[in-house]
Each structure stands twice: as C-alpha cells, then as structure tokens.
mmCIF file of C-alpha atoms and ligand atoms in Angstrom:
data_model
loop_
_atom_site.group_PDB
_atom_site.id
_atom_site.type_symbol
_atom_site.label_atom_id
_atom_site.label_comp_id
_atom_site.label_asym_id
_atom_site.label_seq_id
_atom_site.Cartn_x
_atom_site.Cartn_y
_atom_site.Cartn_z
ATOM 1 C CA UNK A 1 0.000 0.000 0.000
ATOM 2 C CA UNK A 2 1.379 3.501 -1.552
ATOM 3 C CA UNK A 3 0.472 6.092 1.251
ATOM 4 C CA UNK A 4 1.262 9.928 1.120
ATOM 5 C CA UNK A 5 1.660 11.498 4.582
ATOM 6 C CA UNK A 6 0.790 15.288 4.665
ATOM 7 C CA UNK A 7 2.141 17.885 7.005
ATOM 8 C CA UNK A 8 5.090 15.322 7.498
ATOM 9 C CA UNK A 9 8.074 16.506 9.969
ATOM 10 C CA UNK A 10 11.270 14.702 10.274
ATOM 11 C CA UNK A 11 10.679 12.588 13.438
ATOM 12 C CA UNK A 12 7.174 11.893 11.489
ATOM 13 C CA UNK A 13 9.315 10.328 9.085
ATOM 14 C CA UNK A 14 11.908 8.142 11.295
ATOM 15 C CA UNK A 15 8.752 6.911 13.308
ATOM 16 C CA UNK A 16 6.346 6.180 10.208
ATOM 17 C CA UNK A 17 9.647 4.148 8.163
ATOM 18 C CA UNK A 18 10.200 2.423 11.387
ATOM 19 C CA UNK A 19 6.864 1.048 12.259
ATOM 20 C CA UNK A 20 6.237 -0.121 9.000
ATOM 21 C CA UNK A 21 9.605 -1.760 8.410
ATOM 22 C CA UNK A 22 7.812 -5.501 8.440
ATOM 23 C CA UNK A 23 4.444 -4.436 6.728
ATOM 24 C CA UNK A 24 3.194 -3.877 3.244
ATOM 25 C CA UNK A 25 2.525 -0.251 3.437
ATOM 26 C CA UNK A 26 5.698 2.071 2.089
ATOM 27 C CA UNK A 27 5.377 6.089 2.585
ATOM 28 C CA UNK A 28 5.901 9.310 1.055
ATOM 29 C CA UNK A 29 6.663 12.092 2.852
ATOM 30 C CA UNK A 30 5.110 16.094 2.202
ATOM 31 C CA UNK A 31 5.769 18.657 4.676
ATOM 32 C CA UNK A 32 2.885 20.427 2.652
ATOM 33 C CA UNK A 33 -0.167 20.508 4.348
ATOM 34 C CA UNK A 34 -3.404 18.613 2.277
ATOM 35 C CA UNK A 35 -5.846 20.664 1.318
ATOM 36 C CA UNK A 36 -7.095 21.876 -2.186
ATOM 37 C CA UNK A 37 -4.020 23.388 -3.617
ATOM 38 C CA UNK A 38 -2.211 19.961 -2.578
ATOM 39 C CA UNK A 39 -4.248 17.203 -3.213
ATOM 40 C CA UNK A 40 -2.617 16.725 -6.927
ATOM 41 C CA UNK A 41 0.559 15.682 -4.899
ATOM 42 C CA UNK A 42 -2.118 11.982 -3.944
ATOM 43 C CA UNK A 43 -1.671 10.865 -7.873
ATOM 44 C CA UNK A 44 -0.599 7.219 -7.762
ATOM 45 C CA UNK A 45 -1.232 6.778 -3.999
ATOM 46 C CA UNK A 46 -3.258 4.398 -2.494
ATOM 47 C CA UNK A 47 -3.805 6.407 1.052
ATOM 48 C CA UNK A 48 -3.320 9.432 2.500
ATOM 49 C CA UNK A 49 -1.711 10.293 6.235
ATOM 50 C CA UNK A 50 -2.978 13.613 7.537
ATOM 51 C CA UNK A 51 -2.412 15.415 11.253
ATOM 52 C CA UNK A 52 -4.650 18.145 12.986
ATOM 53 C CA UNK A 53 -4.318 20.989 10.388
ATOM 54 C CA UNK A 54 -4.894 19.356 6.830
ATOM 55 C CA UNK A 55 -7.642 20.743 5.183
ATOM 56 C CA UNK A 56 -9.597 17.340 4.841
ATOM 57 C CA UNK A 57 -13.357 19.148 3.367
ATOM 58 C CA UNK A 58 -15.789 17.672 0.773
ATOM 59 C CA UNK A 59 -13.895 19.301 -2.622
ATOM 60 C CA UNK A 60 -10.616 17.574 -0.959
ATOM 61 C CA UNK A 61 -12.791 13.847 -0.575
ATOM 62 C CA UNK A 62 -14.340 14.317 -4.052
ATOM 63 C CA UNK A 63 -10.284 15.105 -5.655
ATOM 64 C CA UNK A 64 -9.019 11.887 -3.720
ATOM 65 C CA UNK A 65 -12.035 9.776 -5.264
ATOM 66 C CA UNK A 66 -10.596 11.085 -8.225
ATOM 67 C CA UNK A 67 -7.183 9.730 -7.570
ATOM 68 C CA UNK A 68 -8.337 6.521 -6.215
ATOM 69 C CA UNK A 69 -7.449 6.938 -2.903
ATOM 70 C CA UNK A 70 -9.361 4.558 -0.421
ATOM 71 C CA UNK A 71 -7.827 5.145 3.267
ATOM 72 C CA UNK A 72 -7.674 8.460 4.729
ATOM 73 C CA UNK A 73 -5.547 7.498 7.948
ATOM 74 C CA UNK A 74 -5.278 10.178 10.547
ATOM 75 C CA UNK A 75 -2.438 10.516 12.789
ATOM 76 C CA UNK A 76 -4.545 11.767 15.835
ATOM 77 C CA UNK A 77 -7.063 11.422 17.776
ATOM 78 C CA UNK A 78 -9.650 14.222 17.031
ATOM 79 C CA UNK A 79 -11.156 14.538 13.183
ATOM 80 C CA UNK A 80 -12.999 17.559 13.127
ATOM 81 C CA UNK A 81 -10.529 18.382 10.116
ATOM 82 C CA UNK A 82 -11.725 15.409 7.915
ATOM 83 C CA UNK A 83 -15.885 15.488 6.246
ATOM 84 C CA UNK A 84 -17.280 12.371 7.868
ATOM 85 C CA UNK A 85 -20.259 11.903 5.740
ATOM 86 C CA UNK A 86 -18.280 12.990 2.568
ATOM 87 C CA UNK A 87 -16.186 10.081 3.140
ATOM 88 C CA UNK A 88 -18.319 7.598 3.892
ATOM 89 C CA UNK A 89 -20.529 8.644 0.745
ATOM 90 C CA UNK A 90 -17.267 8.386 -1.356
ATOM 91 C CA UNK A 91 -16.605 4.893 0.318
ATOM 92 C CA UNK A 92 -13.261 6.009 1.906
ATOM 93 C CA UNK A 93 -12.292 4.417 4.955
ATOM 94 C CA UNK A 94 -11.235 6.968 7.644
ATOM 95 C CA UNK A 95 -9.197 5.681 10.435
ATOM 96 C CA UNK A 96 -7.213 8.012 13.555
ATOM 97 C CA UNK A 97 -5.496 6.517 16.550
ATOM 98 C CA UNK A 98 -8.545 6.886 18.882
ATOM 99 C CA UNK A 99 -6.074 6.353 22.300
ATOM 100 C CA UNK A 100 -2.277 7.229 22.357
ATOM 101 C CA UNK A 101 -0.738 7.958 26.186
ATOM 102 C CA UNK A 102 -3.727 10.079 27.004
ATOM 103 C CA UNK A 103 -1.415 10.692 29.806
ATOM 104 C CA UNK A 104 1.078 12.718 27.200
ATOM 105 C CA UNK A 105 -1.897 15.191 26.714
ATOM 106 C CA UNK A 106 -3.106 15.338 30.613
ATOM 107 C CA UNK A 107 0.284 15.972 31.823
ATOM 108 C CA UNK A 108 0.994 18.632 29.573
ATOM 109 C CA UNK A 109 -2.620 20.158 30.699
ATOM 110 C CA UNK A 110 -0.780 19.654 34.195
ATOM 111 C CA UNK A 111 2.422 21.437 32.879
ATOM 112 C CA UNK A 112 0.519 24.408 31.963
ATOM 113 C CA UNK A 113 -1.702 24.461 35.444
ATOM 114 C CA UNK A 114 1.511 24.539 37.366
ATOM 115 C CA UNK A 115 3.171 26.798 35.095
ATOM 116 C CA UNK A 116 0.284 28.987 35.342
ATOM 117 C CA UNK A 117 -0.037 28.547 39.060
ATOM 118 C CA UNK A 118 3.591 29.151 39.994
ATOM 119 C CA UNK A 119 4.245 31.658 37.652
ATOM 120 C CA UNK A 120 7.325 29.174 36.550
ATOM 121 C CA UNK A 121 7.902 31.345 33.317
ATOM 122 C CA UNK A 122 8.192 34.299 35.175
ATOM 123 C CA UNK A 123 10.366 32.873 37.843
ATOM 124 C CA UNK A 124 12.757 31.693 34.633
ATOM 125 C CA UNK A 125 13.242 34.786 33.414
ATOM 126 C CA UNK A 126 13.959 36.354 36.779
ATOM 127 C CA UNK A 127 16.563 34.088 37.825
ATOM 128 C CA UNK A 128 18.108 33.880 34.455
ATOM 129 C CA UNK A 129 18.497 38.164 34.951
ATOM 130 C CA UNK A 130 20.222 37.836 38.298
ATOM 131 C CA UNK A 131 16.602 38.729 39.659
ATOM 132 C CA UNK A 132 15.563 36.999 42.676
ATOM 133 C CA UNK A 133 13.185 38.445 43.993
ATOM 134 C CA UNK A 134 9.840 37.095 44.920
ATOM 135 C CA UNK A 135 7.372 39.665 44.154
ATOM 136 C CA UNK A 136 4.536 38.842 42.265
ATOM 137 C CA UNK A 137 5.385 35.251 41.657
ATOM 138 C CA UNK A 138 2.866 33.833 44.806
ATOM 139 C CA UNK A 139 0.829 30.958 43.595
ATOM 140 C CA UNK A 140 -1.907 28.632 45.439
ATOM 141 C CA UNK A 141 -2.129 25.199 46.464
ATOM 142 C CA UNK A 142 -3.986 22.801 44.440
ATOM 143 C CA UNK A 143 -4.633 20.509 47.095
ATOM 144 C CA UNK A 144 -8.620 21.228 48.749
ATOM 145 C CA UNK A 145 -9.369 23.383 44.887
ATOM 146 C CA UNK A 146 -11.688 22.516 42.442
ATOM 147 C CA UNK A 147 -11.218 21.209 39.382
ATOM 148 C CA UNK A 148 -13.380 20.802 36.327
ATOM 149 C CA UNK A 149 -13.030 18.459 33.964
ATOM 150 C CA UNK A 150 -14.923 18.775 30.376
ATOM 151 C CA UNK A 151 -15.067 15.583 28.670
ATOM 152 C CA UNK A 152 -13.908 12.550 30.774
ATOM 153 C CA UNK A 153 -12.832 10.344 27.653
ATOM 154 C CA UNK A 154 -9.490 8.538 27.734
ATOM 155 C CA UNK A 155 -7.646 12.317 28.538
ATOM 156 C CA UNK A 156 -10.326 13.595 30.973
ATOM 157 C CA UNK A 157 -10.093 10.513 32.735
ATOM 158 C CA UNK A 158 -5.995 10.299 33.188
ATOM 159 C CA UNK A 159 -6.557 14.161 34.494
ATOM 160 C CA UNK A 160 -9.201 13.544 36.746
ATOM 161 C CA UNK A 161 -6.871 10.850 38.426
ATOM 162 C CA UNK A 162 -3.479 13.513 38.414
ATOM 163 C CA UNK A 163 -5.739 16.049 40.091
ATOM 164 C CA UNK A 164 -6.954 13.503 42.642
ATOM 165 C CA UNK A 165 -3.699 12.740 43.382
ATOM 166 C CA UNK A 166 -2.913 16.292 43.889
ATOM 167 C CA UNK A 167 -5.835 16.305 46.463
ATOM 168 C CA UNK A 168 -8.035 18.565 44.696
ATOM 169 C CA UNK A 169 -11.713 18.077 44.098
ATOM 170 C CA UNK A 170 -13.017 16.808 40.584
ATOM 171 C CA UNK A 171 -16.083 17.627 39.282
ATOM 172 C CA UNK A 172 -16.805 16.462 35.092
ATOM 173 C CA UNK A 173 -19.590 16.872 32.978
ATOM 174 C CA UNK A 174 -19.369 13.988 30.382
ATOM 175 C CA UNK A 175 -22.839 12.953 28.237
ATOM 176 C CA UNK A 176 -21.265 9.357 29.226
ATOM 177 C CA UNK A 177 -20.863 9.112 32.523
ATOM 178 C CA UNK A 178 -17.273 6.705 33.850
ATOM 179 C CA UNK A 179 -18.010 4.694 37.028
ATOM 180 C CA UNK A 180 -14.465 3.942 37.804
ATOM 181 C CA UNK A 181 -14.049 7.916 38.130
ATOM 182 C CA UNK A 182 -17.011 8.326 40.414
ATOM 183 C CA UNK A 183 -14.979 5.496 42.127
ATOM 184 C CA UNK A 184 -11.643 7.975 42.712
ATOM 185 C CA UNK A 185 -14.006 10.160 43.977
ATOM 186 C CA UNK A 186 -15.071 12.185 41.120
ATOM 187 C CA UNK A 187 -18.407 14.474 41.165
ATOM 188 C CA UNK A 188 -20.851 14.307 37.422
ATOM 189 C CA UNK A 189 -22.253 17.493 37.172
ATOM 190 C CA UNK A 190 -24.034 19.499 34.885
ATOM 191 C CA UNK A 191 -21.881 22.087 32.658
ATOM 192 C CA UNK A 192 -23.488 25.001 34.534
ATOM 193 C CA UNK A 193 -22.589 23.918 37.927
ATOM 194 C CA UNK A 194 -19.082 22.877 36.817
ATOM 195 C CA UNK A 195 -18.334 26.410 35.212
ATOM 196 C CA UNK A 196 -19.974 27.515 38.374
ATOM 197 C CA UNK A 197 -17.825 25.841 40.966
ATOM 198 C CA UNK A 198 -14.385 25.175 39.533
ATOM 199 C CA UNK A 199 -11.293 27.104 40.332
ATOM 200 C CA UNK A 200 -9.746 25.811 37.397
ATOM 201 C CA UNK A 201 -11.582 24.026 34.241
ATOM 202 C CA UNK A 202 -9.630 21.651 31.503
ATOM 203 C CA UNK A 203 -11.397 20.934 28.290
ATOM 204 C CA UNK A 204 -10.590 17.771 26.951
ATOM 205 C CA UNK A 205 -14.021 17.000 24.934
ATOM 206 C CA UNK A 206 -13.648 16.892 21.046
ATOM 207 C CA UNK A 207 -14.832 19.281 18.649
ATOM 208 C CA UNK A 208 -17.716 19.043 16.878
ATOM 209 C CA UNK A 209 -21.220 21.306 15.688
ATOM 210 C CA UNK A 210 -22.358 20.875 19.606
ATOM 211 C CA UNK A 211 -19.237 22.032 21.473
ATOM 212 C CA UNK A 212 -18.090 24.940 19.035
ATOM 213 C CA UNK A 213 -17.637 28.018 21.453
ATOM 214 C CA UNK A 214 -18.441 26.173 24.111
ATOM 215 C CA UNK A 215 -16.156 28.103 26.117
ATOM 216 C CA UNK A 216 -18.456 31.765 25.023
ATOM 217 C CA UNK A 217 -19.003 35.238 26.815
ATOM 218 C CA UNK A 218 -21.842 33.541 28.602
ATOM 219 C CA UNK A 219 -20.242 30.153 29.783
ATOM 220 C CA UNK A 220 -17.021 32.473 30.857
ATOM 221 C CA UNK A 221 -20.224 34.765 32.715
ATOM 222 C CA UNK A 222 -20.872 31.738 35.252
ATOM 223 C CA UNK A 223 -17.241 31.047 35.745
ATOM 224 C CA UNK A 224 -15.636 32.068 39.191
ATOM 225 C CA UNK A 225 -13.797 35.702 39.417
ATOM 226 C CA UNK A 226 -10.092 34.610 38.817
ATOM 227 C CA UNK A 227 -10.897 31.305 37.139
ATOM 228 C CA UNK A 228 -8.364 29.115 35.687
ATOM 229 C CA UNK A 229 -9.262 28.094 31.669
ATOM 230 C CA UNK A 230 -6.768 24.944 30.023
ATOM 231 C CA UNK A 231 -7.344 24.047 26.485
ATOM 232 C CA UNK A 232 -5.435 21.239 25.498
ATOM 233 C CA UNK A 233 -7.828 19.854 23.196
ATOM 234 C CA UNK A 234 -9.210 21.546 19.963
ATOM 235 C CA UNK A 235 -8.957 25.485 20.038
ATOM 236 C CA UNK A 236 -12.575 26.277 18.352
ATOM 237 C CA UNK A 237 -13.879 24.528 21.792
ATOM 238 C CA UNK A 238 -12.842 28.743 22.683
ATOM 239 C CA UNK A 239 -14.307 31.905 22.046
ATOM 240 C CA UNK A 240 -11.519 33.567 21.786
ATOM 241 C CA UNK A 241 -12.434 36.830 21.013
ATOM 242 C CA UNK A 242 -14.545 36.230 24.617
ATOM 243 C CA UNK A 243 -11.440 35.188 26.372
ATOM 244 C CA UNK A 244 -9.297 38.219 25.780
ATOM 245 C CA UNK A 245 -12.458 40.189 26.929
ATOM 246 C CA UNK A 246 -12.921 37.899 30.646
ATOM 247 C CA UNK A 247 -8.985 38.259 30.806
ATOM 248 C CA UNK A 248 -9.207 42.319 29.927
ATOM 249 C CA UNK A 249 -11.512 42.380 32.598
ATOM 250 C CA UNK A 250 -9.858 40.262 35.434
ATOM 251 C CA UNK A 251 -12.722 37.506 35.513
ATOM 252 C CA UNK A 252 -10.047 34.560 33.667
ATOM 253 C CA UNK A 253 -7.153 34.874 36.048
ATOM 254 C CA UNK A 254 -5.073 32.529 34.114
ATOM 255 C CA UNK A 255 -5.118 30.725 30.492
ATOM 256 C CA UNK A 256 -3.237 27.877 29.420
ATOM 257 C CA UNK A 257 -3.482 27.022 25.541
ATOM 258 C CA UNK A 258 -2.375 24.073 23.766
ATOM 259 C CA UNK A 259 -4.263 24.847 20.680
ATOM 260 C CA UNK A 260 -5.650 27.967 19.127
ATOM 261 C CA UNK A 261 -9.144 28.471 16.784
ATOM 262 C CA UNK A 262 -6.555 29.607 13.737
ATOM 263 C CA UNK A 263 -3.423 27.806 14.621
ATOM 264 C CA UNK A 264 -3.562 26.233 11.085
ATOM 265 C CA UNK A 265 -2.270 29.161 9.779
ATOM 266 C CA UNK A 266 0.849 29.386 12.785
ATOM 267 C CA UNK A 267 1.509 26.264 14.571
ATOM 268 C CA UNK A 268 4.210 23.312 13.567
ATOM 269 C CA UNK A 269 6.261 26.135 11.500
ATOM 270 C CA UNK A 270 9.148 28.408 12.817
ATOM 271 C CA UNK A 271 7.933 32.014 12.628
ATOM 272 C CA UNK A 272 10.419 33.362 14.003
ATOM 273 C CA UNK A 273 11.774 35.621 10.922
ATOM 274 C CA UNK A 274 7.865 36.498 9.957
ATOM 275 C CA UNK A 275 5.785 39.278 11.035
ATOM 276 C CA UNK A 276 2.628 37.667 12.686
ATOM 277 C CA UNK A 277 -0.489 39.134 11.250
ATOM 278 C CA UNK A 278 -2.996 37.033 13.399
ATOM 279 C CA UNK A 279 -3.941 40.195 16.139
ATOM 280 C CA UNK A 280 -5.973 38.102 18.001
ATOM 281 C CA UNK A 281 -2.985 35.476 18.517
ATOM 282 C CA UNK A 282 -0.654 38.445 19.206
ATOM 283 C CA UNK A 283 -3.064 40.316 21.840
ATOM 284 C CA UNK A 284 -3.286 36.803 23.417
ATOM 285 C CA UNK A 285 0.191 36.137 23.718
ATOM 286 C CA UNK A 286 0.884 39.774 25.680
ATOM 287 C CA UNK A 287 -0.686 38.689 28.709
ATOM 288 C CA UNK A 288 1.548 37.814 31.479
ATOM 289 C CA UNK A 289 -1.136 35.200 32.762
ATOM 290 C CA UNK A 290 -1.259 33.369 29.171
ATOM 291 C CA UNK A 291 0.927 30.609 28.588
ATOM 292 C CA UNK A 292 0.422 29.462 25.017
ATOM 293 C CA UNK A 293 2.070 26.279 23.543
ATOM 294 C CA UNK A 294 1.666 25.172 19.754
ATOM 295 C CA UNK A 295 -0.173 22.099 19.591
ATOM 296 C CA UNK A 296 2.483 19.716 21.630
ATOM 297 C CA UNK A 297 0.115 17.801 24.288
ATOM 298 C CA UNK A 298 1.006 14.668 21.833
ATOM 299 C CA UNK A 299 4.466 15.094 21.508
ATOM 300 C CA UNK A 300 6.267 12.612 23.818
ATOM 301 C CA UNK A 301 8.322 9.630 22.776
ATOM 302 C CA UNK A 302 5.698 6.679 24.273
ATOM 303 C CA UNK A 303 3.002 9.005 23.079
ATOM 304 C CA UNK A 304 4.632 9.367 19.342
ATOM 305 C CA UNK A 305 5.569 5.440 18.975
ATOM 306 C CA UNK A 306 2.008 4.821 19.339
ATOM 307 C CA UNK A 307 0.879 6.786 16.987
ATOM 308 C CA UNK A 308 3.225 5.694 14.738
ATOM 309 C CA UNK A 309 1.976 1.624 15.385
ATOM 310 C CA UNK A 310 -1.380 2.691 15.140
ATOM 311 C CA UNK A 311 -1.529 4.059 12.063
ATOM 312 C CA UNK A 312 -0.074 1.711 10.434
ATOM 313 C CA UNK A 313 -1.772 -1.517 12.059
ATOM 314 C CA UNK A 314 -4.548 0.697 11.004
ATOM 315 C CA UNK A 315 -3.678 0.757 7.195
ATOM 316 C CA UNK A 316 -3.406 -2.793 7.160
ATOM 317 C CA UNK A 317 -6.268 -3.695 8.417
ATOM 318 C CA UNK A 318 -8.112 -1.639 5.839
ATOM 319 C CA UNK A 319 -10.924 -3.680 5.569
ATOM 320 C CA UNK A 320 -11.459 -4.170 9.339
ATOM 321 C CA UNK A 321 -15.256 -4.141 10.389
ATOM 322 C CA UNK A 322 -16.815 -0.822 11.660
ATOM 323 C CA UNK A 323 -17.497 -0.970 14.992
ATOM 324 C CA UNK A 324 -14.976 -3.494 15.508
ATOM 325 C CA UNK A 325 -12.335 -1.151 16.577
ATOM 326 C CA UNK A 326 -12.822 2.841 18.002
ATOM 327 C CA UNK A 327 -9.603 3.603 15.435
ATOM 328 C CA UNK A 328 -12.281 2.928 13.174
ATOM 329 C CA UNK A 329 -13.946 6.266 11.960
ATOM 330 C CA UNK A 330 -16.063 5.424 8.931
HETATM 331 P P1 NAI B 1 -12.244 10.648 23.798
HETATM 332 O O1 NAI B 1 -13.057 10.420 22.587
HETATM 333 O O2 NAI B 1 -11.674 9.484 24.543
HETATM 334 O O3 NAI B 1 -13.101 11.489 24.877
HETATM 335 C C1 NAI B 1 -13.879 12.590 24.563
HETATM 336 C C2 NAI B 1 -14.977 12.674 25.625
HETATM 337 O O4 NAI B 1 -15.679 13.907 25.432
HETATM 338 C C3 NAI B 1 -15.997 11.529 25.526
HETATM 339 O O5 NAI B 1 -16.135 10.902 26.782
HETATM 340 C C4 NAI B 1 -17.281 12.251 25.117
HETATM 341 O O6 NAI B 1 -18.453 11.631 25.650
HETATM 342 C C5 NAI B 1 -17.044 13.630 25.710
HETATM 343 N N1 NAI B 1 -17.901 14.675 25.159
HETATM 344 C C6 NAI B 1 -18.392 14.808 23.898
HETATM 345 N N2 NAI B 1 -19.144 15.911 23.816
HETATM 346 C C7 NAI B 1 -19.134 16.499 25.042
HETATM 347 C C8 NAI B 1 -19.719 17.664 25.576
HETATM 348 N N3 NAI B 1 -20.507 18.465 24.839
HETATM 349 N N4 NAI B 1 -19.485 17.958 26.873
HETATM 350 C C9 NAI B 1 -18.707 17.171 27.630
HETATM 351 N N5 NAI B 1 -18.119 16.049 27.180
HETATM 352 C C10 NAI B 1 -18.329 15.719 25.899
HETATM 353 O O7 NAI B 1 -11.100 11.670 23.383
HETATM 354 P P2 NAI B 1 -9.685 11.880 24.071
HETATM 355 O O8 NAI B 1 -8.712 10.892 23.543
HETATM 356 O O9 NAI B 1 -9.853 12.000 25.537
HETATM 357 O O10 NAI B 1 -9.273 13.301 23.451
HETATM 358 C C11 NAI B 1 -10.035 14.454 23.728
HETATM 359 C C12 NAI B 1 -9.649 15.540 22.752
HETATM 360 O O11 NAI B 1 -8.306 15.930 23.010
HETATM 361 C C13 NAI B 1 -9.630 15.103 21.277
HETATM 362 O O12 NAI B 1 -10.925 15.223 20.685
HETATM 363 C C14 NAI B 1 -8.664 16.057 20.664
HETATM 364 O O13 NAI B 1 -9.376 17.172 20.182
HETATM 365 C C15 NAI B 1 -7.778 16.489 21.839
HETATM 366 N N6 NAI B 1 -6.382 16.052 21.702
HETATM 367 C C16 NAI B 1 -5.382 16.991 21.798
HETATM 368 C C17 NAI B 1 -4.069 16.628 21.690
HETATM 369 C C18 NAI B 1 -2.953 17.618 21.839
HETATM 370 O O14 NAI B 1 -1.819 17.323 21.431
HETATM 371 N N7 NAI B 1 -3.185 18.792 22.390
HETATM 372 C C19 NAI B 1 -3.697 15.224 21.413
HETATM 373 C C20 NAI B 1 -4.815 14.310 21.420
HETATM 374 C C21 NAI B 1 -6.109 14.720 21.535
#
C-alpha cells in the first residue's frame, strides 16, 4: 500500500519508516499541508496520512475519489478536520489513533496548570536576569481546589486521576458518565454547575457542531472571578475573542493554551523571521497570565511510537469491520 503522509516533519518520518519496516505499506513524505491546492501531490497513492491541520473538506474527498485513494488514515485522535459523511458517501475508509498515552496530553494540561499557578515562566526569566526576587510570583495550592473536567474520555479521565492525586476536588460533565471515576471520587455534574464551581476548568471533549464556542461570553459569565481556563484539546472549543475580553476584565485569572481556533495558519512552522499578522494570537500572547504552547500535548516519545503503530496496524487492516475497533472512523 502507496500512502502519502501530509504535514510530514522529520521525526514523522523516522517513526512512520520504522513502524512499518515488516508491513506492506511504504510512505511518502510532504511537509505540505493537504488541502485543495495539494491534493494533486495523492496521484498514484493508495492512502493518505494527515495530522490536525490538513484541510480534509468535501472538494478535498471528491479530488481523492478522483485519484483513487481509499484510506484516509489520521495521525490523531480528534477529526474535526476530515468530512465524515463525505467520506463515507465516497466509500473512503477513515481511520485516527482513537487512544495514544492520554497521559502525554493530561500531563501537559498539568504542565501548563503549574506553570500557570507558579508563575514558573516568570520565575525563569527572573533568575536567568540575576533577579531573585519574589514579588509577584505567589501561587496557590492545588490541594482542597476545584477542578473541572470537560469531557472525561481517555484524557479527561488520566486528568481527573493527576488532580486527585494532587488532592483537589473533581467535578466532570461527560454525556457518558465513567463509574471507575465516580470510584476515585469524582463528582458528574451538569456544565453550569461545573463552570460555576471550579477554580480551574480543563477541556478535553472533542470538537464538533455541539461544542463549538463552548467556552463563550456567557459560559465564561458563570465562571468564578479569577478562574483558571486549560485548552489542550481543539482550540474552536474557545471563544476567543470572549477570552481576551474575561482576561481584559480580570474575571479569567489565568489561560493555558495548547491549541488555538486559527493555529492552522501558525503552529508546527518556525515564525520566528515572519511578522505575525494574526492580532488576536498576538493580543493573546501579551498577557503575562497566558501561557500558550503550539499544539504539543502529543508530543512525547511513548506518546509518538504509538501513533506511529497505530496508524499503520490501522492501514493494514483496511478492511477491518466498523465498529470493531474505536480507530475505526467510517
Ligand atoms: P475521547 O473520545 O476518549 O473522549 C472525549 C470525551 O468527550 C468523551 O467521553 C465524550 O463523551 C465527551 N464529550 C463529547 N461531547 C461532550 C460535551 N458536549 N461535553 C462534555 N463532554 C463531551 O477523546 P480523548 O482521547 O480524551 O481526546 C479528547 C480531545 O483531546 C480530542 O478530541 C482532541 O481534540 C484532543 N487532543 C489533543 C491533543 C494535543 O496534542 N493537544 C492530542 C490528542 C487529543
């Protein structure tokens, strides 16, 4: 099997080559994104390998029917980037690696709380100056605070158990609810109480029609004066034209980002040379009490092999029965 992997980076390469060293499936790598002006590059393929930011829409689908591609095989777990029902109605087969270390994401989530919390990238820059003193850098203690957790999937779940470890409280909100968290001592409650009584909220449900903006001026409204807001999951789950307004006006006290509503257009490249034009990204990125990283939750070795495994056990078993596994998609 011929498959062209879009958006590819070199240690996408090394770990692609590598975990398909004993199977029939050979690669090509792009480091262009797939989307419309692209899509010619899938001539002669037989599959396609696309990450969070390829433009996978209905005019893409009906250009790979064109050029015979059958598998669409994400390398993630989210697929809000991919038309569901145009590829089922074009009879591709869409796969993504439903579960990878969910702990890579939650302890990044974890990363940014404490970063946040501690004021760690202050503190760096401080020390690093000969500047030592403590002044403004006084955090809390997590243990006794409330945390809510959005979406208590394979992430939610591995960050419900860090914070009860950390001795806070957990409260979710999750259509399905997970016994073995109510277990730990997690709390189900409805998405108005949870924005009402957590001192800091995670998001870690997908993306999708029903949780766009889910994170609006009204939601941030019923959220606690100095609230804590991580994203680690899919940045349109964020208003974030609301966000710089609650943080303009003191009500978010701190905001961690993994992922931003346009980060297509910024993340995975080095900018550093280019003038930004995104004034939303750059109004976010002046607050001292935003700590925005681009889109690395994933990135950790275990976390990466995975992946790498995945997608290709999932390309092999091409004609594996929906339903039979959740890497499954359509
Ligand atoms: P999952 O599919 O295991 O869990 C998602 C959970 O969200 C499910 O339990 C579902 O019932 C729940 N949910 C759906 N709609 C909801 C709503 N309106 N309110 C509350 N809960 C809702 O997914 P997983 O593996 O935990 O990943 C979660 C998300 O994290 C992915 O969709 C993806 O967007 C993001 N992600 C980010 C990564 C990063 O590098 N920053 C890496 C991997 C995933």
């Amino acid at each position: 099997m011929k498959v062209a992997v879009f958006s590819a980076k070199p240690y996408d390469t090394v770990l692609l080559d590598k975990a398909s060293d004993s199977f029939n499936v050979q690669f090509s790598f792009f480091s262009d994104a797939l989307n419309q002006s692209t899509v010619a590059l899938c001539e002669g393929f037989d599959g396609v390998c696309v990450f969070v930011n390829d433009e996978v829409n209905s005019e893409v689908i009906q250009r790979l029917v064109k050029h015979k591609i059958t598998h669409i095989a994400l390398r993630c777990a989210g697929f809000n980037n991919v038309d569901i029902n145009a590829a089922k109605q074009a009879g591709i087969r869409v796969s993504r690696v439903a579960s990878y270390a969910p702990e890579a994401v939650a302890e990044h989530a974890v990363a940014l709380m404490l970063t946040l919390n501690r004021k760690v990238h202050k503190a760096y820059n401080r020390v690093r100056e000969g500047n030592f003193e403590l002044d403004g850098l006084m955090g809390f203690n997590l243990k006794g605070k409330c945390i809510g957790v959005i979406g208590t999937g394979h992430i939610g779940k591995a960050i419900a158990k860090i914070m009860r470890g950390f001795g806070c409280q957990v409260v979710c909100c999750d259509p399905v609810i997970s016994p073995a968290l109510e277990r730990l001592g997690a709390i189900y409650v409805s998405l108005e109480a949870l924005l009402a009584q957590s001192d800091i909220i995670s998001l870690h449900c997908p993306l999708s029609e029903d949780t766009y903006h889910l994170v609006d001026e009204t939601a941030i409204a019923r959220m606690r004066d100095g609230v804590m807001l991580i994203n680690t999951s899919r940045g349109g789950l964020i208003d974030t034209q609301a966000v710089i307004s609650g943080l303009k006006k003191g009500k978010i006290g701190y905001l961690g980002l993994d992922v931003y509503e346009m980060e297509s257009a910024l993340f995975f490249e080095n900018r550093s040379s280019e003038i930004i034009s995104d004034d939303v990204f750059e109004r976010l990125a002046t607050f001292h009490n935003v700590i925005i990283t681009g889109h690395q939750g994933f990135f950790t070795e275990e976390a990466m092999h995975e992946i790498a495994t995945a997608v290709v056990s999932n390309l092999v078993n091409h004609n594996a029965a929906l339903g039979k596994c959740d890497n499954i998609v359509v």
